[in-house]
Coordinates of C-alpha atoms in Angstrom, one line a residue:
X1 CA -32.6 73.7 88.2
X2 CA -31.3 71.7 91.2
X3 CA -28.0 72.0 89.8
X4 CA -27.6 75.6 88.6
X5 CA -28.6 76.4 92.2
X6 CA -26.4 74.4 93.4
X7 CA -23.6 76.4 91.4
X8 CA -24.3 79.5 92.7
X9 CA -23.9 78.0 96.1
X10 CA -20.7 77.1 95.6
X11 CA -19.6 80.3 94.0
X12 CA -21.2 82.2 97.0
X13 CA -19.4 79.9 99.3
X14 CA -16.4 81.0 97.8
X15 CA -16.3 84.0 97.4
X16 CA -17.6 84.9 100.5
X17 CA -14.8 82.6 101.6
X18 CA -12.5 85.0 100.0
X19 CA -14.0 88.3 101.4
X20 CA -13.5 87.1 104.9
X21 CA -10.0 86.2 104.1
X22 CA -8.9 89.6 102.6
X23 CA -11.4 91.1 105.4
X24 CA -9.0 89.1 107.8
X25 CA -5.6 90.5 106.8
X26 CA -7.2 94.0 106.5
X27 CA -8.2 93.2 110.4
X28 CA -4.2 92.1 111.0
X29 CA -2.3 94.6 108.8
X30 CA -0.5 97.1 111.2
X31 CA -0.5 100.7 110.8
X32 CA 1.5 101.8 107.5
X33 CA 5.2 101.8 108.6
X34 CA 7.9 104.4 107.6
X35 CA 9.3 103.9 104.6
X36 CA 13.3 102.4 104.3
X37 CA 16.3 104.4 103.3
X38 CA 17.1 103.9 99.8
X39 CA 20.9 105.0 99.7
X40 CA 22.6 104.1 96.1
X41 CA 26.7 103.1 96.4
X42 CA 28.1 104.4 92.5
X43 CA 31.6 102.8 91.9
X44 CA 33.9 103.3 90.0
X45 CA 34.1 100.3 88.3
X46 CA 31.4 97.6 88.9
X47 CA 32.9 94.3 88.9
X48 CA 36.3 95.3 90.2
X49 CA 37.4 93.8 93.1
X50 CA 38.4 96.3 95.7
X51 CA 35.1 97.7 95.1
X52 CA 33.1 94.4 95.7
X53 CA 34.9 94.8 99.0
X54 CA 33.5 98.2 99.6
X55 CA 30.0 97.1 98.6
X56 CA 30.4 94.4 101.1
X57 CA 30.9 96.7 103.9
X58 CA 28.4 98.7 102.7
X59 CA 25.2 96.1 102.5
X60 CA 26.3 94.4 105.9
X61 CA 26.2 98.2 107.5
X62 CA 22.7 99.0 105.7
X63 CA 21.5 95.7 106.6
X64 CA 22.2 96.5 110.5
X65 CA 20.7 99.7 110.1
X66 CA 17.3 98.6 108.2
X67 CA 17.9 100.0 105.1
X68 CA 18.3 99.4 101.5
X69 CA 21.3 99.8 99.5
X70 CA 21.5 99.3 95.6
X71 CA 25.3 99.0 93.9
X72 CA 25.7 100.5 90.7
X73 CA 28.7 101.3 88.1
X74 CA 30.1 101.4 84.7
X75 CA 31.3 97.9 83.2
X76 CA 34.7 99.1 83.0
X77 CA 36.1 102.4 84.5
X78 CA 34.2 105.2 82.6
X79 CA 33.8 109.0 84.4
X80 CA 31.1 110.3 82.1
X81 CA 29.2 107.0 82.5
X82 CA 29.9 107.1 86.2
X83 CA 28.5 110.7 85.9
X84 CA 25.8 109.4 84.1
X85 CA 24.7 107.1 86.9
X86 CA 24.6 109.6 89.4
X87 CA 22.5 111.8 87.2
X88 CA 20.5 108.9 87.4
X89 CA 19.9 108.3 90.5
X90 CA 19.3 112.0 91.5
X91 CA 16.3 111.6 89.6
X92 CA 15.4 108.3 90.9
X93 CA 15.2 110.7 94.2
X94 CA 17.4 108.2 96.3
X95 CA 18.0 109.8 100.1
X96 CA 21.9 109.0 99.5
X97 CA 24.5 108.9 97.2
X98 CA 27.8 107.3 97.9
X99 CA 30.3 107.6 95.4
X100 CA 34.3 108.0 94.6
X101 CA 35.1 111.5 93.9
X102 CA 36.2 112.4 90.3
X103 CA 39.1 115.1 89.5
X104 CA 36.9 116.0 86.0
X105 CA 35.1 119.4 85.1
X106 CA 31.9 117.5 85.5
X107 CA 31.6 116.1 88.9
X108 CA 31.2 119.2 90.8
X109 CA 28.1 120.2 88.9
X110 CA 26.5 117.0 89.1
X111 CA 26.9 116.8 93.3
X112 CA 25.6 120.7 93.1
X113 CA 22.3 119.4 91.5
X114 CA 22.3 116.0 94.1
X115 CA 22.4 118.5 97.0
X116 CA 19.9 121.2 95.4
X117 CA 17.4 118.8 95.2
X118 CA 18.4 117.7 98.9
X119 CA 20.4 114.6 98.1
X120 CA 23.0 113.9 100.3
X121 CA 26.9 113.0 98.5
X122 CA 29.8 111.2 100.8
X123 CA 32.6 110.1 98.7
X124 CA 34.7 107.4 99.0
X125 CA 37.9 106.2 98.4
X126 CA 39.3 109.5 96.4
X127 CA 37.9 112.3 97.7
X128 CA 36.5 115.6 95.8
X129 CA 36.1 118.4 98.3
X130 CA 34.6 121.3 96.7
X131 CA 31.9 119.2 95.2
X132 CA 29.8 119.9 98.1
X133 CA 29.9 116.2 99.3
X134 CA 29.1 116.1 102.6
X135 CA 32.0 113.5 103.9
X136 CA 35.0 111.6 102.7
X137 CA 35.5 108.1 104.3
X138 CA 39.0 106.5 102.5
X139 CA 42.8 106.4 102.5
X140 CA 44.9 109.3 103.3
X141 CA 46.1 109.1 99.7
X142 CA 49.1 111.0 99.6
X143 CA 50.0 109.3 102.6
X144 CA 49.6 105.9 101.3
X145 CA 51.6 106.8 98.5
X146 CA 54.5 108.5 101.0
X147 CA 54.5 104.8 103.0
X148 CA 55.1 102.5 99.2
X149 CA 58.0 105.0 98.9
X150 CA 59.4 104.7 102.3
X151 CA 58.7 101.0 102.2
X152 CA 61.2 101.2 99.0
X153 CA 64.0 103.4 101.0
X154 CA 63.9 100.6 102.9
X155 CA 63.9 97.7 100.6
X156 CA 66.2 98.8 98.4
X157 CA 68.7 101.0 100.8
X158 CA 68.3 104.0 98.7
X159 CA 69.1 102.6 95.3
X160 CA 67.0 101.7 92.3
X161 CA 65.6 102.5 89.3
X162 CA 62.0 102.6 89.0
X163 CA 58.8 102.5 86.8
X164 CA 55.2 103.1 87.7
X165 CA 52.1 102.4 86.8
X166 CA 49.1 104.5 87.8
X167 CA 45.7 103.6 87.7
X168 CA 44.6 106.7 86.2
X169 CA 46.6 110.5 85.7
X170 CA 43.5 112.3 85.9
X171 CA 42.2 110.6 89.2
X172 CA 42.9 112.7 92.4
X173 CA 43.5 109.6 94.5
X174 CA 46.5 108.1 92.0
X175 CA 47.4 111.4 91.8
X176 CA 48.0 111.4 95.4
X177 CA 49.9 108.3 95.5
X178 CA 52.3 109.2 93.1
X179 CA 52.7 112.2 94.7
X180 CA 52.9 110.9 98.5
X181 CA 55.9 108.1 96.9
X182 CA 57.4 111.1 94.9
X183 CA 58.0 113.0 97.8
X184 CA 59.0 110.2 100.0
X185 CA 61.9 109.1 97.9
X186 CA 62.9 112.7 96.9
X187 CA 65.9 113.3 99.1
X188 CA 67.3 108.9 98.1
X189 CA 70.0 110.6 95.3
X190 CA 70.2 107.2 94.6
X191 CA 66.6 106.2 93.6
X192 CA 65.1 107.5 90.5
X193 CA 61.5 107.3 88.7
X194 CA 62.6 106.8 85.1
X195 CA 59.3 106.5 83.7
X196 CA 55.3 106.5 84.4
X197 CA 52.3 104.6 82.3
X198 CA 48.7 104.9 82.8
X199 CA 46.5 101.4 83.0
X200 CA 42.9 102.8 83.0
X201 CA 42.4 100.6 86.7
X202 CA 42.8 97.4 84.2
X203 CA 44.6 94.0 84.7
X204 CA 45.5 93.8 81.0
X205 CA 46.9 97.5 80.1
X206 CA 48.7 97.2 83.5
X207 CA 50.6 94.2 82.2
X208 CA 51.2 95.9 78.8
X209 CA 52.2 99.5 80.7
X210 CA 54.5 97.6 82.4
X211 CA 55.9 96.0 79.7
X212 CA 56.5 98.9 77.4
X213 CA 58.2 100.3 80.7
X214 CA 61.0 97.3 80.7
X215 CA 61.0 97.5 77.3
X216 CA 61.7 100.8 76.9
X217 CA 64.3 100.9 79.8
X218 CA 65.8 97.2 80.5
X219 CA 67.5 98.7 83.7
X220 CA 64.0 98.8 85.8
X221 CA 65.0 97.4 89.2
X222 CA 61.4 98.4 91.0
X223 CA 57.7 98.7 90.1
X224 CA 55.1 100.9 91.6
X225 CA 51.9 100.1 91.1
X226 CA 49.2 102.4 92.4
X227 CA 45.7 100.6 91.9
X228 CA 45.1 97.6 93.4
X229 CA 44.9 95.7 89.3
X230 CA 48.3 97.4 88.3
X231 CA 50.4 95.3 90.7
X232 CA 48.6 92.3 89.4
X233 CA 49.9 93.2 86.2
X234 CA 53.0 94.1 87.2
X235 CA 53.3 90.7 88.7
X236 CA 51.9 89.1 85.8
X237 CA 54.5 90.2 83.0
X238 CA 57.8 89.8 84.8
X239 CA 56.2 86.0 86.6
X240 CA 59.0 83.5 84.5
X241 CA 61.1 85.9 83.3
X242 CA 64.6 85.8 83.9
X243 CA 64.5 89.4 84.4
X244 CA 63.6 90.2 87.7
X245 CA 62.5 93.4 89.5
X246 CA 61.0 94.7 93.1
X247 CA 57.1 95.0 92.5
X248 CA 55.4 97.5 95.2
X249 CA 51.7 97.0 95.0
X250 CA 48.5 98.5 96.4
X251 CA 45.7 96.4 98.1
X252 CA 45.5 92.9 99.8
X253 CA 43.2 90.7 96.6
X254 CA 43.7 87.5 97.5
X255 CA 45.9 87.0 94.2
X256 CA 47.8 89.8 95.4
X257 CA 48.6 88.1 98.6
X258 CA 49.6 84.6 96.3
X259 CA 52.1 86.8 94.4
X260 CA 53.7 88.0 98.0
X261 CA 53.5 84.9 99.0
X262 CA 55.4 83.5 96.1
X263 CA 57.6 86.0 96.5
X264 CA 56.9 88.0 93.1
X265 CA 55.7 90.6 94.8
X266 CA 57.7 92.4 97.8
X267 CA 55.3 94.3 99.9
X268 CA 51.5 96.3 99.2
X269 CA 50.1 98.9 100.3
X270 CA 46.9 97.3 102.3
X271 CA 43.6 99.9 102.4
X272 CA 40.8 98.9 104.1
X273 CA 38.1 98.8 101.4
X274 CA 35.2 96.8 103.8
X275 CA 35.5 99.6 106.5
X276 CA 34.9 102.5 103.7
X277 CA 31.8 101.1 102.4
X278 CA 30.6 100.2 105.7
X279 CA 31.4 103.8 107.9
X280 CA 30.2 105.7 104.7
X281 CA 26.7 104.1 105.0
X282 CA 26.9 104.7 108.8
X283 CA 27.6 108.1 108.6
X284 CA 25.1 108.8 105.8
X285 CA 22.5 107.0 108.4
X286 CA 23.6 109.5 111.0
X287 CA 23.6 112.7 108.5
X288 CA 19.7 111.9 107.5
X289 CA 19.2 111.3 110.9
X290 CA 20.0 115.3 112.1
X291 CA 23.3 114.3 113.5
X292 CA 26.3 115.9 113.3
X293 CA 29.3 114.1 111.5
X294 CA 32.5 114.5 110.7
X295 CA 33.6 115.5 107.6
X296 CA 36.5 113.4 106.8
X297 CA 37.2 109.9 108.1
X298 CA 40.5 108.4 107.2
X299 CA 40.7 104.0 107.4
X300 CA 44.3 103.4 107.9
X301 CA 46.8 102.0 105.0
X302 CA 49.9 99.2 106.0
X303 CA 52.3 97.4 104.6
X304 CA 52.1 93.5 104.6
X305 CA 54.8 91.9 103.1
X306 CA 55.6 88.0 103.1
X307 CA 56.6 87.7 106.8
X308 CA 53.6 89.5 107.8
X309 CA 51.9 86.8 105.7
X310 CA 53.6 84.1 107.4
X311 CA 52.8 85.7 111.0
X312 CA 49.1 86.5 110.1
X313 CA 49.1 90.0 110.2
X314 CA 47.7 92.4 108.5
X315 CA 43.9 93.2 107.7
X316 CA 43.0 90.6 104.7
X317 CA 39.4 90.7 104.8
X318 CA 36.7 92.3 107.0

């Protein structure tokens, strides 16, 4: 009997132990706070690098401003199962989306639901303005693209024969570029584009596009490559050849700067990837916040070639 009693005691003891506990944080918990920001970056490709970049920017912005950011994207470049993602997260009922802007029949619709059910859309890096996206923070693309072609004027003095490789030729940001480089070498009577391949924003089919481009026309003096992967690729099929050829790329990846470096590849077309991710996350703070914003914020593009290496200049890294 003694010892039953002395059970329950203990089991009193302790769980009165545990009341006053729980009754203690209940005493200490402060009034319920407002809940974060849940903003959701979508790119375009998860995994790629340029994009990691922007996702960098992106969290160190969100963490400075108290909020949360989730990154999302298709395994390898996808639109419908970008698409897909933002369908997603509009029903997830995230407060923003942040997302490169598509050239494709779907996209529009698909930002007309996000803002019918009050979901803000900035895009980034290619822009889609008559989605109803709010903002655009990237490259002037058509400008970028004019600069790779007067960085070739310049280069080559007006002469060469040249091959490009584009990302994508539905995307309105390669579309751009090729354009912008177009233009800019359109009075050189001297310089001509004998040929254009698509790599699907993908190390390997850049190497191959480029490839079937010497292949096909063994008198290729210069390569344009408009992504930031395709002048990898670029760089990797000619690297050991005897036959040489000018490589203008896009983007400052740190293998991209080795291949300048090395002198394989003769000048890019540096973005600034860290700034988009990390302006478009301030400006979406200030949107949900009431304030007024502007609509299109353009980082700047440069060219860094081997001597800008050499004297450090250049932006290569946030």
């Amino acid at each position: 009997m003694l010892l039953l009693l002395s059970i329950s005691l203990c089991f009193t003891g302790v769980f009165t132990g545990k009341v006053l506990y729980y009754d203690h944080l209940l005493a200490e918990r402060k009034p319920a706070q407002k809940p974060l920001l849940h903003l959701v970056l979508i790119s375009e490709e998860l995994d790629n690098p340029y994009w990691r970049e922007i996702e960098k920017g992106a969290q160190r912005a969100a963490a400075e401003e108290g909020i949360a950011l989730e990154y999302l994207g298709p395994v390898q470049a996808d639109k419908r199962e970008q698409i897909r993602i933002i369908d997603k997260a509009i029903a997830s009922k995230v407060d923003g989306i942040l997302t490169q802007g598509l050239n494709d029949k779907e996209f529009n619709p698909i930002i007309a639901e996000a803002v019918k059910q009050g979901i803000p859309v900035i895009t980034i890096d290619s822009d889609a303005p008559s989605s109803g996206r709010i903002a655009y923070v990237g490259t002037d693309n058509y400008a970028a693209g004019y600069l790779a072609g007067t960085t070739l004027v310049q280069q080559s003095k007006g002469v060469g024969k040249v091959g490009i490789v584009t990302g994508s030729f539905t995307s309105t940001n390669q579309q751009q570029r090729v354009k912008g480089f177009m233009d800019a070498i359109d009075g050189e009577s001297g310089i001509r584009v004998v040929q254009i391949e698509e790599s699907n924003i993908n190390r390997i089919q850049s190497e191959v596009s480029a490839f079937k481009i010497m292949n096909q026309h063994p008198e290729i003096d210069t390569f344009l490559g408009t992504s930031s992967l395709d002048g990898l690729g670029i760089a990797q099929m000619l690297k050991g050849k005897d036959q040489q050829a000018r490589i203008i790329a896009f983007d400052d990846l740190p293998e991209t700067l080795e291949f300048i470096e090395e002198g394989i590849i003769d000048a890019s077309i540096v973005q600034q990837p860290y700034m988009m991710g990390r302006k478009s996350v301030e400006l979406m703070v200030d949107y949900l916040a009431g304030k007024k914003i502007v609509t299109i914020f353009n980082t700047d593009a440069n060219v860094v070639r081997k001597e800008e290496i050499s004297r450090g200049k250049g932006d290569f890294g946030p």
